[in-house]
Coordinates of C-alpha atoms and ligand atoms in Angstrom, one line a residue:
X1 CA 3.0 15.7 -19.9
X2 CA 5.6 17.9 -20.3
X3 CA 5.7 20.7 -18.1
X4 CA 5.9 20.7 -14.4
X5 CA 2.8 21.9 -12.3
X6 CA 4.8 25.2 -11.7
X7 CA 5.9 25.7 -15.3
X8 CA 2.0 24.8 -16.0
X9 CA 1.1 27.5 -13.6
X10 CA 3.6 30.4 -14.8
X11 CA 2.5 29.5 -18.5
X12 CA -0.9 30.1 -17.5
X13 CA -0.1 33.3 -16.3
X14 CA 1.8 34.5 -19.0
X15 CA -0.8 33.4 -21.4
X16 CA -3.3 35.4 -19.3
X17 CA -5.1 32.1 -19.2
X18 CA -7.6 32.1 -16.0
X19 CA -8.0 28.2 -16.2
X20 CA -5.1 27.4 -14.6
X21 CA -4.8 28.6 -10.7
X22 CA -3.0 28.0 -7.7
X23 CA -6.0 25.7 -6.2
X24 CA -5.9 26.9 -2.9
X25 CA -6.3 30.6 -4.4
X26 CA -8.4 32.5 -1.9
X27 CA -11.8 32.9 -3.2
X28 CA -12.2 29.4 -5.2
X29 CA -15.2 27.6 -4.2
X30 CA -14.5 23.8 -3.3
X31 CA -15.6 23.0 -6.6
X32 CA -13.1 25.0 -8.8
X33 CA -10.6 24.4 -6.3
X34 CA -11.0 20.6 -7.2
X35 CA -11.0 21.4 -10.7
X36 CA -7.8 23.7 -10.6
X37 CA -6.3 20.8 -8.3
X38 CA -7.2 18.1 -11.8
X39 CA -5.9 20.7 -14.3
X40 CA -2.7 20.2 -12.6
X41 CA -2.7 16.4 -12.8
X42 CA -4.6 15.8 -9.5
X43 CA -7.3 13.2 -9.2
X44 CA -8.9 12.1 -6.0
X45 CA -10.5 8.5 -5.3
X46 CA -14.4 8.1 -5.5
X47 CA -16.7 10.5 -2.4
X48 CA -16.4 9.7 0.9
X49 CA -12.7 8.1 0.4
X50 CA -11.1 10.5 -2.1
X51 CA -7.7 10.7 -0.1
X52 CA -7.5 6.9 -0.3
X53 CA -6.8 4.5 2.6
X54 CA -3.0 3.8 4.5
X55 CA -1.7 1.6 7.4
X56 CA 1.4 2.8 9.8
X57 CA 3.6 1.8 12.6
X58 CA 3.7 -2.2 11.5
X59 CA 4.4 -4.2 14.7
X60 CA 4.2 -7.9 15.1
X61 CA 0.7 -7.9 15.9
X62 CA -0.6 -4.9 14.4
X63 CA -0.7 -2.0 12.3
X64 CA -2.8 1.5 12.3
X65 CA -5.3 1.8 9.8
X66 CA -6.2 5.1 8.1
X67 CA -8.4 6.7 6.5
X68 CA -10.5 10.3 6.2
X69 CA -14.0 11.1 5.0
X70 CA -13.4 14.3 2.6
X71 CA -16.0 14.4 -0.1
X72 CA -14.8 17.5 -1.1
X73 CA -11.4 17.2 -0.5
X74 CA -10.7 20.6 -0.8
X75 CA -13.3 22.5 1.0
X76 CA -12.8 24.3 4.0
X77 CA -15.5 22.2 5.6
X78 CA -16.7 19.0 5.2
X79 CA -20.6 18.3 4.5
X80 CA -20.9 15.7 7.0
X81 CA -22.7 14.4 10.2
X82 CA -20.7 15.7 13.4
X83 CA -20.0 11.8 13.9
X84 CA -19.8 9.3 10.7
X85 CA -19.5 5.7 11.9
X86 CA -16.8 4.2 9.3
X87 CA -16.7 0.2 9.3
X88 CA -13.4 -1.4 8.7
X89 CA -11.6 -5.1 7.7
X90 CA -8.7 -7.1 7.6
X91 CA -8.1 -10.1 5.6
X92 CA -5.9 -12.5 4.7
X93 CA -6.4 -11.8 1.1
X94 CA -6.7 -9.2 -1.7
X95 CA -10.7 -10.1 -2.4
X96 CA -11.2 -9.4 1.7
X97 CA -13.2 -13.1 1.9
X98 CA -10.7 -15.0 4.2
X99 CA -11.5 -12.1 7.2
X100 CA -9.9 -11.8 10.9
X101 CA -10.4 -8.8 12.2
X102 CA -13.2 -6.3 11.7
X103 CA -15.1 -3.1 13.5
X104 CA -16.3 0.3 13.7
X105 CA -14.9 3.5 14.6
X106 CA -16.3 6.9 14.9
X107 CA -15.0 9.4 12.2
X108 CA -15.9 13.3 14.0
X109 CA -15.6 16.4 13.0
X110 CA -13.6 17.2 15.6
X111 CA -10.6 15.4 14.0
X112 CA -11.4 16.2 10.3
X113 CA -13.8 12.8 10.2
X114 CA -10.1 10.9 10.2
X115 CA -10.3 7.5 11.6
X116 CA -6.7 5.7 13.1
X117 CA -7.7 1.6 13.9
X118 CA -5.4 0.1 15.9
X119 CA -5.8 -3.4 14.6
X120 CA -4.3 -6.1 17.1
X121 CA -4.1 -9.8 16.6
X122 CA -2.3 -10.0 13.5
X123 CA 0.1 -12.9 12.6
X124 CA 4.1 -11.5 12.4
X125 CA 5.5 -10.8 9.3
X126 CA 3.2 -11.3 6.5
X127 CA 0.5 -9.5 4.5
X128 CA -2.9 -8.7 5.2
X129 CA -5.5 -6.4 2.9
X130 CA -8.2 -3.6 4.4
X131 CA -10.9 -1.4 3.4
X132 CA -13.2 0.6 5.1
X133 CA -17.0 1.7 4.3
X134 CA -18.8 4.5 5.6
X135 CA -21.8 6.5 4.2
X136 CA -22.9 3.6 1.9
X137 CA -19.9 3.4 -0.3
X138 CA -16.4 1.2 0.2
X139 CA -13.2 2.5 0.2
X140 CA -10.3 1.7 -2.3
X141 CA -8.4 -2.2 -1.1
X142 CA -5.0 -1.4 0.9
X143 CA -2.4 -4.1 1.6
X144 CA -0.3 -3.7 4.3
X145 CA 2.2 -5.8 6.2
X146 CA 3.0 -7.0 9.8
X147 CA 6.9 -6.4 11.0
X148 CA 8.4 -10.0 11.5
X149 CA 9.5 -11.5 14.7
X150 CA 12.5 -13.9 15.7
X151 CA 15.4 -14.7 12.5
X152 CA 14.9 -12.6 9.9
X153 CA 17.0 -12.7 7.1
X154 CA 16.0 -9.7 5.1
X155 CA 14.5 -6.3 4.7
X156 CA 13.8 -4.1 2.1
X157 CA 12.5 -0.4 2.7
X158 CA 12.6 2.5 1.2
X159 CA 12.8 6.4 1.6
X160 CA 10.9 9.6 0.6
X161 CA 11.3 12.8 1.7
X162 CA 10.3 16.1 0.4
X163 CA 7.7 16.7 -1.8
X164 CA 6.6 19.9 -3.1
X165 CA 3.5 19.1 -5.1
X166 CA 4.2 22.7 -7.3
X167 CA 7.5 21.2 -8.0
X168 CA 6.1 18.0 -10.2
X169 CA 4.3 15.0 -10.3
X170 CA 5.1 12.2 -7.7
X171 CA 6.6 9.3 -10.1
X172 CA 9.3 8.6 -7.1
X173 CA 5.8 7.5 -5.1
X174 CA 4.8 5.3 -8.3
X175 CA 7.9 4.0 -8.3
X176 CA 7.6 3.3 -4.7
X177 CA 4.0 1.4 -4.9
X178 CA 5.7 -1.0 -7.4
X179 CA 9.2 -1.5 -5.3
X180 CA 8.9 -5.2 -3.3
X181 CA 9.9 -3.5 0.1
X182 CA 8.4 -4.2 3.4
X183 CA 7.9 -0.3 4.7
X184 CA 8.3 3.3 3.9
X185 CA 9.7 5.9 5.9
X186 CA 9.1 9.0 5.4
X187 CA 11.2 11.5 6.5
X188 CA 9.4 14.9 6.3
X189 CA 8.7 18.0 4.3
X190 CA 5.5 15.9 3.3
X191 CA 3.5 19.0 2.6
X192 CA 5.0 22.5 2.0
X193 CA 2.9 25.8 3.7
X194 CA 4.0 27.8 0.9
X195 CA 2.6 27.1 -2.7
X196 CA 5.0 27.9 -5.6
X197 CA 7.6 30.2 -4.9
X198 CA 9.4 32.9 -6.7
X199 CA 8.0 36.4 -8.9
X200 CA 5.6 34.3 -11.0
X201 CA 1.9 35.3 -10.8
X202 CA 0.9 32.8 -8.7
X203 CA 2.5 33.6 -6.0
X204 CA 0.0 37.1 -6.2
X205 CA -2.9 34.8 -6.5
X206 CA -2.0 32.7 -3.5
X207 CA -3.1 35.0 -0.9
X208 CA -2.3 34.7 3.0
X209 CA 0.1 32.3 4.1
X210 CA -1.5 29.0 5.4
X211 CA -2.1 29.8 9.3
X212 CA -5.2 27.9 10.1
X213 CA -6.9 24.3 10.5
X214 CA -8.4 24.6 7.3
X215 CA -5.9 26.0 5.2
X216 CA -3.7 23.0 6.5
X217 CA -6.4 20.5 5.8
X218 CA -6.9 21.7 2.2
X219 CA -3.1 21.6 2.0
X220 CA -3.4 17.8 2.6
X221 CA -6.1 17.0 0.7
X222 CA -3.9 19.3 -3.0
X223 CA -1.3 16.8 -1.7
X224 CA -3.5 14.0 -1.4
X225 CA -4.7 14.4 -5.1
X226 CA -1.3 12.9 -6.4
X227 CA -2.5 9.6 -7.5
X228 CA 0.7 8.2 -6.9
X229 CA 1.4 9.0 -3.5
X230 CA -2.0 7.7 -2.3
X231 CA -1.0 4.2 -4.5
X232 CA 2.2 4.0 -2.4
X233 CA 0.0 4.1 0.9
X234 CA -1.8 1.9 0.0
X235 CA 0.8 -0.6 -1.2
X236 CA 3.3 -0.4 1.9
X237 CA 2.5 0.3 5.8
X238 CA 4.8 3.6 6.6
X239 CA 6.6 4.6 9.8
X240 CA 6.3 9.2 9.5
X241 CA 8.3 11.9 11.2
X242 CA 8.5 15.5 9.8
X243 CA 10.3 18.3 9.2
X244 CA 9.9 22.0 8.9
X245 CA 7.3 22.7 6.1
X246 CA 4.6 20.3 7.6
X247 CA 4.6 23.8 10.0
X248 CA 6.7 26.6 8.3
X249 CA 10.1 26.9 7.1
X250 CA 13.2 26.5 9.6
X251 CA 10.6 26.6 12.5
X252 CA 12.0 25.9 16.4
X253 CA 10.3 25.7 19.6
X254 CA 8.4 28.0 20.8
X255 CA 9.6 31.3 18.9
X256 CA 6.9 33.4 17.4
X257 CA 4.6 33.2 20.3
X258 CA 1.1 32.4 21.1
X259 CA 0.5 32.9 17.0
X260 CA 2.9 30.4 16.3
X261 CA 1.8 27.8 18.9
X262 CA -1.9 28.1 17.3
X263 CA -0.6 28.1 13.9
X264 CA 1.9 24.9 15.2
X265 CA -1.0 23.1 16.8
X266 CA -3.1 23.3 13.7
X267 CA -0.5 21.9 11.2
X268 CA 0.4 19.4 13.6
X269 CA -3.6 18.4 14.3
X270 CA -3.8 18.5 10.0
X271 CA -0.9 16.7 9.9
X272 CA -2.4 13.7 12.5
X273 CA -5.7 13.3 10.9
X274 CA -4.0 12.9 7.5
X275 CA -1.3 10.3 8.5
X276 CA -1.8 6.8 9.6
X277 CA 0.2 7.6 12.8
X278 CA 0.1 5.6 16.0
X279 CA -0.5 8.5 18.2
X280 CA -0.2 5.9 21.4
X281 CA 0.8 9.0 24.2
X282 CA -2.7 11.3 22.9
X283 CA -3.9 12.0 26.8
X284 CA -6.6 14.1 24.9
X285 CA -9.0 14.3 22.2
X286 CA -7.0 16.7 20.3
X287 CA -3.9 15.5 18.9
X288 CA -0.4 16.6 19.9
X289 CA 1.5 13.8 18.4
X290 CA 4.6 12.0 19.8
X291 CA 7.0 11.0 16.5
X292 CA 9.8 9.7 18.2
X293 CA 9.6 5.8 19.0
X294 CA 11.6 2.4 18.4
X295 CA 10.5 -0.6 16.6
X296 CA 12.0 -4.1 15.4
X297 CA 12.2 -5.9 12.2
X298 CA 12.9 -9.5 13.7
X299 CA 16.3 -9.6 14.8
X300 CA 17.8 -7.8 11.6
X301 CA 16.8 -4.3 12.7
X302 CA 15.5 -1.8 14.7
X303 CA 14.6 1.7 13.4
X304 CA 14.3 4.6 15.9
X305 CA 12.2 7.5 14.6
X306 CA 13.4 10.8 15.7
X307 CA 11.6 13.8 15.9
X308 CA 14.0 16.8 15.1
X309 CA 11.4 20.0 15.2
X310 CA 8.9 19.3 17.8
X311 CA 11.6 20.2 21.0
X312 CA 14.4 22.1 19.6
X313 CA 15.9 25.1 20.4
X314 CA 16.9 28.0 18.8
X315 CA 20.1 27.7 16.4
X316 CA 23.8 28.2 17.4
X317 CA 23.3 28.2 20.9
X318 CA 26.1 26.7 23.3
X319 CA 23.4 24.6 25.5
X320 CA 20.9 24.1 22.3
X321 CA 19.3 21.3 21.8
X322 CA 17.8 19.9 18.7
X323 CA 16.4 16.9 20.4
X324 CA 15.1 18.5 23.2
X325 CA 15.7 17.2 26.7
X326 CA 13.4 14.3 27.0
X327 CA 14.2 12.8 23.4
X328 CA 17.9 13.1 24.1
X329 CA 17.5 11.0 27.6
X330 CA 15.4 8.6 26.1
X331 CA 17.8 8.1 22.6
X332 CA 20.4 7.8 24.8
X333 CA 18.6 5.0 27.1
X334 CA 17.9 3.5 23.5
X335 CA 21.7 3.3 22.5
X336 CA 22.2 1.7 25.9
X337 CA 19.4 -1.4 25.5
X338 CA 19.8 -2.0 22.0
X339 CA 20.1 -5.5 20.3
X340 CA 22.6 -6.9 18.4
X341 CA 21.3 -5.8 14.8
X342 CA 21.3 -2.9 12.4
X343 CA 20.3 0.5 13.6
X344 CA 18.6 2.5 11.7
X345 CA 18.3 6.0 12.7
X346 CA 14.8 7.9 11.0
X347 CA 16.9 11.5 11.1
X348 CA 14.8 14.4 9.1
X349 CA 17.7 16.7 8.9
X350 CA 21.3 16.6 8.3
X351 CA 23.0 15.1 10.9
X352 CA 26.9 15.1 9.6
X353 CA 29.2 18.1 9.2
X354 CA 28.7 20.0 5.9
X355 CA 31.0 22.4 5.4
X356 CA 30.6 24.9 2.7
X357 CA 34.4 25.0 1.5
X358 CA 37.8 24.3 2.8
X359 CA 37.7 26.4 6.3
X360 CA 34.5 27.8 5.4
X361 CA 31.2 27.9 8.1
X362 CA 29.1 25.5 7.7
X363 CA 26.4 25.8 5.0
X364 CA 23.2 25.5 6.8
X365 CA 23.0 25.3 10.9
X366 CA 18.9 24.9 10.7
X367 CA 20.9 21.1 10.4
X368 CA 22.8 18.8 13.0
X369 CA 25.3 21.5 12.4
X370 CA 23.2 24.1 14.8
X371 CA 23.8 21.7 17.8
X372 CA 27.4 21.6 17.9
X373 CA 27.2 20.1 21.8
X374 CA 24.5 17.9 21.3
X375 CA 25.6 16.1 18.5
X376 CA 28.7 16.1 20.1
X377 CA 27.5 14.4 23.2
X378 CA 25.2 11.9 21.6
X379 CA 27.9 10.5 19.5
X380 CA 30.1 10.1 22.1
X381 CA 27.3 7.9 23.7
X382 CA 27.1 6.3 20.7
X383 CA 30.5 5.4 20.7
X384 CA 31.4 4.6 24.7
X385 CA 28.0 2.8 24.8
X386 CA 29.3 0.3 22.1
X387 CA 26.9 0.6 19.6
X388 CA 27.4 -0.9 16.5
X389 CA 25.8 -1.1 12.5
X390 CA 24.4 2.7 12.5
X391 CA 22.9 4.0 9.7
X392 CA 21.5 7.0 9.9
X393 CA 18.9 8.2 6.9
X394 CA 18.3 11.6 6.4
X395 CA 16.0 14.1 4.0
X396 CA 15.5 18.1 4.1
X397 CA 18.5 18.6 1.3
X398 CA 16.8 17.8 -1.9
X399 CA 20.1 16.1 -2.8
X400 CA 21.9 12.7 -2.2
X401 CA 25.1 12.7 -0.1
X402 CA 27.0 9.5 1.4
X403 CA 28.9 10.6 5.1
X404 CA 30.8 8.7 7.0
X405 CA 30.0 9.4 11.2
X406 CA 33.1 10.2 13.4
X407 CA 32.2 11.4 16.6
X408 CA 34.7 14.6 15.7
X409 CA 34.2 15.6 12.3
X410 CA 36.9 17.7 12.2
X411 CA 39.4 14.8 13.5
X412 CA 39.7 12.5 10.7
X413 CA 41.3 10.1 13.2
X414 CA 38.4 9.7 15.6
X415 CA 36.2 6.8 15.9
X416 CA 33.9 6.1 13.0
X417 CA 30.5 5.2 14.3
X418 CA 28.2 5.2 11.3
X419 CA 27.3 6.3 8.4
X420 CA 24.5 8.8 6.9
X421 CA 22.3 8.1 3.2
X422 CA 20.4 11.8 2.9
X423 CA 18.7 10.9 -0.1
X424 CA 17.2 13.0 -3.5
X425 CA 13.8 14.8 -3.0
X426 CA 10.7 13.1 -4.4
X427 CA 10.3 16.9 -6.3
X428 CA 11.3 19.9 -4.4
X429 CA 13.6 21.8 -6.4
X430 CA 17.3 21.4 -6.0
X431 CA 19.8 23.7 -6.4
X432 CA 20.7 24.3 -10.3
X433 CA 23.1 21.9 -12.3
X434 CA 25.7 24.8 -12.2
X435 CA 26.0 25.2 -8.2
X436 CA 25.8 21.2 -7.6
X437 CA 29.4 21.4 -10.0
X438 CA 30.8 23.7 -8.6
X439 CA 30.2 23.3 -5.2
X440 CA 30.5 19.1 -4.9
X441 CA 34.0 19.5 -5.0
X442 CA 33.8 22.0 -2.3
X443 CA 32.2 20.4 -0.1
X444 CA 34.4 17.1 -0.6
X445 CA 37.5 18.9 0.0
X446 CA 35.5 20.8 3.1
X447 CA 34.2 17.4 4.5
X448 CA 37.1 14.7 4.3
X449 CA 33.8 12.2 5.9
X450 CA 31.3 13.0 2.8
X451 CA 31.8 10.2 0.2
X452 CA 29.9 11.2 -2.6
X453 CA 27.4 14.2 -3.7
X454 CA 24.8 14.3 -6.2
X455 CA 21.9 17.2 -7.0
X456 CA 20.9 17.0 -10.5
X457 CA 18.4 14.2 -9.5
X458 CA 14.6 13.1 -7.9
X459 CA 13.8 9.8 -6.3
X460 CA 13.9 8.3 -3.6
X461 CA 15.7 5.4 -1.6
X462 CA 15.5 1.8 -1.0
X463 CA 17.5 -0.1 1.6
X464 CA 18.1 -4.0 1.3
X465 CA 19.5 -5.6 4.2
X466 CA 20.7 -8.7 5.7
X467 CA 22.7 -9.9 8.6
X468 CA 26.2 -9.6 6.6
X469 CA 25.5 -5.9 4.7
X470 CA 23.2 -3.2 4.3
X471 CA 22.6 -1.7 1.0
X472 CA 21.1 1.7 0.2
X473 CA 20.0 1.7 -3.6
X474 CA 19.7 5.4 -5.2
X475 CA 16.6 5.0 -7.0
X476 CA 15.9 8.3 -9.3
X477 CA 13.3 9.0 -11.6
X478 CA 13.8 10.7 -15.3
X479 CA 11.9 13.8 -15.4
X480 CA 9.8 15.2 -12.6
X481 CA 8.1 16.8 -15.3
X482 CA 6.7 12.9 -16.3
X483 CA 4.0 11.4 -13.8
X484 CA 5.1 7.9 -15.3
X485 CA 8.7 9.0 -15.6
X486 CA 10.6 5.4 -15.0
X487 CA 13.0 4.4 -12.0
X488 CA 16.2 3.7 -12.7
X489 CA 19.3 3.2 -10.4
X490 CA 22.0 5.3 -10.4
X491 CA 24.2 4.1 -7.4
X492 CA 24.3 1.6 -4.4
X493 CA 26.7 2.1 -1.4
X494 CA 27.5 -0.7 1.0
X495 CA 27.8 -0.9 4.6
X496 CA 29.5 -4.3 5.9
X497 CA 28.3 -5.5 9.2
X498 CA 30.9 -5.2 12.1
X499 CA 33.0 -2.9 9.8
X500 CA 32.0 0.9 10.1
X501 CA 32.3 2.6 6.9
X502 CA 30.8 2.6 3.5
X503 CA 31.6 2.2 0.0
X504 CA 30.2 2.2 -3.2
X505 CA 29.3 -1.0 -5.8
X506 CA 31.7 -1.1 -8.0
X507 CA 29.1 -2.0 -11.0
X508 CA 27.9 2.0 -10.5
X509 CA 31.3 3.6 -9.4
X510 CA 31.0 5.3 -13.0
X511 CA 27.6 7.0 -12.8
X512 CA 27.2 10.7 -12.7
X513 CA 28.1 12.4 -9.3
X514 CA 29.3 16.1 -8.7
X515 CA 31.7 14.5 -6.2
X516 CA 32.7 11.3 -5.2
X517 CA 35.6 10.5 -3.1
X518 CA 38.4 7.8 -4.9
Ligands
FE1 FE1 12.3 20.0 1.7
CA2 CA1 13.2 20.8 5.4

C-alpha cells in the first residue's frame, strides 16, 4: 500500500470516486460503513468477537480480561439479547488444555455487551493464554502475563501514544505484538473525535462532530478494525490513561456545561467498555473510570499512572491544577511510601518546560507548562521527599524529545530529579520536516534541560531496565503509509541508577535528530 488512509480518502474525492468514504459518514448503513472501514485497510476478527480480546492492569495474581460482543462493529446498535452470557479461560498454555481458572460473566447492553474478568489466583510473573465464547462461537487466543513479585532483574515495556487511524496504518502496534516486552502503556489520544482534518472533502462528508454514546462506540470499533493494534492486545497485558481526543481536543474540567459533561460521560463510558481497564472504584453500574493508580514490577519498578484530563483546571491559572486536588494529595503520599526502585511516571502530556525560542512563551500551556505552581510544588516534593530513579514518559507531541527534570527549569543549577522520554506518535501527523529544522534548534537553545528533538518520525517506545540502568529504545517505523512498514531503531538514551541525568548510546549518537545537545 502506498498511500495513507487520508491520502486514500482525498484521492477518492478528487477522483469523484464514491467508493471510498469517511466510514462514519452520516447516513452509511452498518454494512457500508464496514465496507468503507475494509477499503481503508480495516478488517475486523470473526462475529461476535470482531474487536478481538485484551488483558490489563497485570498484578501478581491477576489481570483484567476483555473483551466486547460487536457483530457489527460499526452499527449504532448492536443486534443482541439485553444480556449475553460470555464464558471465559485461563490457561497455562497457548492450546488452552492445561486450565486454572474459568467462568461466566454477563455482557449487557447497558455497557455496550463489554465484559472486564477480574481473573484472581494467577501465579507471579509468568504467562498465561485466554479466550472467551459467547453466542456459539470462540474468540481469537490472547496471551497475557502476570507482573513478577520479589528480585526481579529485568523489564522490558514499551510505549504508544497517539493514533489517528486517518493518519495511517498501525505498523508501530505490529511492531509492538512482535517486541519480547512484558507490558504496554499507553499513554492516550487512543481514538481521535474528529476524523480527517483539513479542506479535503471528507471533512464535508463527515457530518456532526462525535457527541454521543454511539458515535463514540463506532469510533472504537473504525479504530478497532486496525488489525494490528488488536494483535498487540492480544500479545501483551496493557496499563491505559488518556488524553484529550478520547473526549475532544484540549478539554478541562468542567467547561462547556451540562453538554460537555454528557458528551464527557459518553466518551469516557465508550472509552471503558472498549479498554481492558480495572475500573476497581466503579460504585455504580455506569462507568466513571478512576486512571490514576500504582503498581509494582518485583522490586525493579513501580509505575504510577496519572490521569492528567479527568480533574484539571482551566489553563494559566495562578491556583490551577492539572492533577486536580485529590490526585495531587495522593501522588504526593506516593512519592512519600515509595520503594527503593525505578519510578516510572505514566504522564499523558508534557511535563518539562518547552520553550518556543530563546525568551520566548512557552509553546503549548494545554501541557505541564499551564500549571506553573503545581508542577512547581510537586517537584519540589519530589525532591525534599528523596525520591530517586524518575522517569517520567510522556505522549500528546507526535514527536520524540529527551528532558532532563530540575525542579526550576529556568535554574540550570537546581536539583535534577528525573528525566522525561515523550516518544513519536504511532501516526498522527507531526509537524512538517521544515518546522521540526528549524525549530529543534530553537527549542534547544530555549530549553538548556531538553537533550535531544526529533519529528520527522512514527513509532513507538520500548524501555529495558535493570537494577544498574534504564534504557528507552526509539523504535520507529519506515513509512506510515506501509501497514508492514519494519521497526528499526534510531536511538537509545540511558539513565544510570543513583545518578540523575541521561545520555545517549554512543553506537546511535550519529542518527538523524533536529537537535541534540553535545
Ligand atoms: Fe495526539
Ligand atoms: Ca493530545
Amino acid at each position: 500500500m502506498t498511500l495513507d488512509r487520508r491520502n486514500l480518502l482525498k484521492a477518492a474525492g478528487a477522483a469523484g470516486a464514491l467508493n471510498l468514504v469517511w466510514p462514519l459518514s452520516a447516513g452509511l448503513s452498518p454494512a457500508q460503513a464496514r465496507e468503507a472501514a475494509e477499503a481503508l485497510g480495516a478488517d475486523y476478527d470473526p462475529a461476535p468477537f470482531t474487536l478481538g480480546v485484551a488483558s490489563g492492569d497485570p498484578q501478581p495474581t491477576g489481570v483484567v480480561l476483555w473483551t466486547r460482543l460487536a457483530p457489527e462493529p460499526l452499527a449504532a446498535e448492536q443486534r443482541l439479547p439485553e444480556v449475553v452470557e460470555v464464558g471465559w479461560v485461563v490457561a497455562e498454555d497457548q492450546a488452552l488444555s492445561r486450565v486454572v481458572a474459568r467462568g461466566t460473566a454477563p455482557a449487557s447492553a447497558t455497557l455496550g455487551h463489554s465484559v472486564h474478568v477480574p481473573v484472581g489466583g494467577l501465579a507471579a510473573g509468568r504467562h498465561y493464554w485466554y479466550a472467551f465464547t459467547a453466542l456459539g462461537r470462540t474468540s481469537r487466543v490472547g496471551r497475557t502475563r502476570t507482573a513478577p513479585a520479589g528480585a526481579v532483574s529485568r523489564v522490558r515495556f514499551a510505549a504508544a501514544n497517539c493514533q489517528a487511524f486517518h493518519d495511517g496504518y498501525y505498523a508501530a502496534h505490529r511492531g509492538i505484538a512482535r517486541e519480547d516486552v512484558d507490558f504496554v502503556v499507553h499513554l492516550g489520544d487512543y481514538i481521535y473525535e474528529h476524523g480527517p482534518a483539513g479542506g479535503d472533502h471528507v471533512r464535508d462528508h463527515e457530518g456532526p462532530a462525535v457527541l454521543t454514546l454511539a458515535d463514540y462506540r463506532r469510533r472504537h470499533a473504525l479504530y478497532k478494525g486496525d488489525a494490528s493494534l488488536r494483535e498487540a492486545h492480544a500479545a501483551h497485558p496493557w496499563f491505559l490513561t488518556w488524553d484529550d481526543h478520547e473526549v475532544a481536543n484540549d478539554y478541562s474540567g468542567t467547561g462547556g456545561g451540562a453538554p460537555f459533561l454528557q458528551r464527557r460521560a459518553a466518551a469516557y463510558q465508550a472509552w471503558y467498555e472498549n479498554m481492558p481497564h480495572r475500573d476497581a472504584s466503579a460504585t455504580s453500574a455506569l462507568p466513571d473510570p478512576e486512571i490514576h493508580r500504582v503498581r509494582r514490577w518485583g522490586d525493579l519498578l513501580e509505575l504510577t499512572v496519572l490521569d492528567l484530563r479527568s480533574h484539571r483546571s482551566a489553563q494559566n491559572l495562578p491556583n490551577g491544577t492539572i492533577l486536580g486536588a485529590g490526585q495531587k494529595d495522593w501522588l504526593k503520599g506516593t512519592i512519600d511510601r515509595a520503594p527503593d526502585s525505578w519510578h516510572v511516571w505514566a504522564n499523558s502530556i508534557m511535563l518539562s518546560q518547552l520553550r518556543s525560542r530563546p525568551g520566548g512563551p512557552y509553546m503549548f500551556t494545554d501541557q505541564w507548562d499551564g500549571f506553573l505552581a503545581e508542577r512547581k510544588e510537586v517537584l519540589n516534593h519530589v525532591h525534599t521527599s528523596g525520591l530517586e530513579d524518575l522517569v517520567v514518559i510522556t505522549g500528546d507531541w507526535h514527536s520524540a524529545f529527551v528532558d532532563d527534570i530540575r525542579t526550576d527549569f529556568d535554574d540550570t543549577s537546581s536539583p535534577l530529579v528525573g528525566t522525561e522520554f515523550t516518544a513519536h506518535s504511532v501516526t498522527s501527523g507531526a509537524y512538517s520536516a521544515d518546522w521540526n529544522a528549524a525549530n529543534g534548534p530553537l527549542m534547544g537553545k530555549a530549553n538548556p534541560h531538553l537533550k535531544y528533538f526529533e519529528g520527522n518520525r512514527y513509532g513507538y517506545d520500548v524501555y529495558e531496565v535493570t537494577p544498574e540502568r534504564f534504557s528507552a529504545h526509539m523504535r520507529v517505523i519506515a513509512d506510515r503509509r506501509d501497514p508492514v512498514s519494519p521497526v528499526t531503531t534510531l536511538t537509545t538514551f540511558h539513565v544510570d541508577r543513583g545518578r540523575p541525568g541521561s545520555y545517549e548510546d554512543p553506537a546511535t549518537r550519529n542518527s538523524p535528530a533536529q537537535w541534540r545537545r553535545d
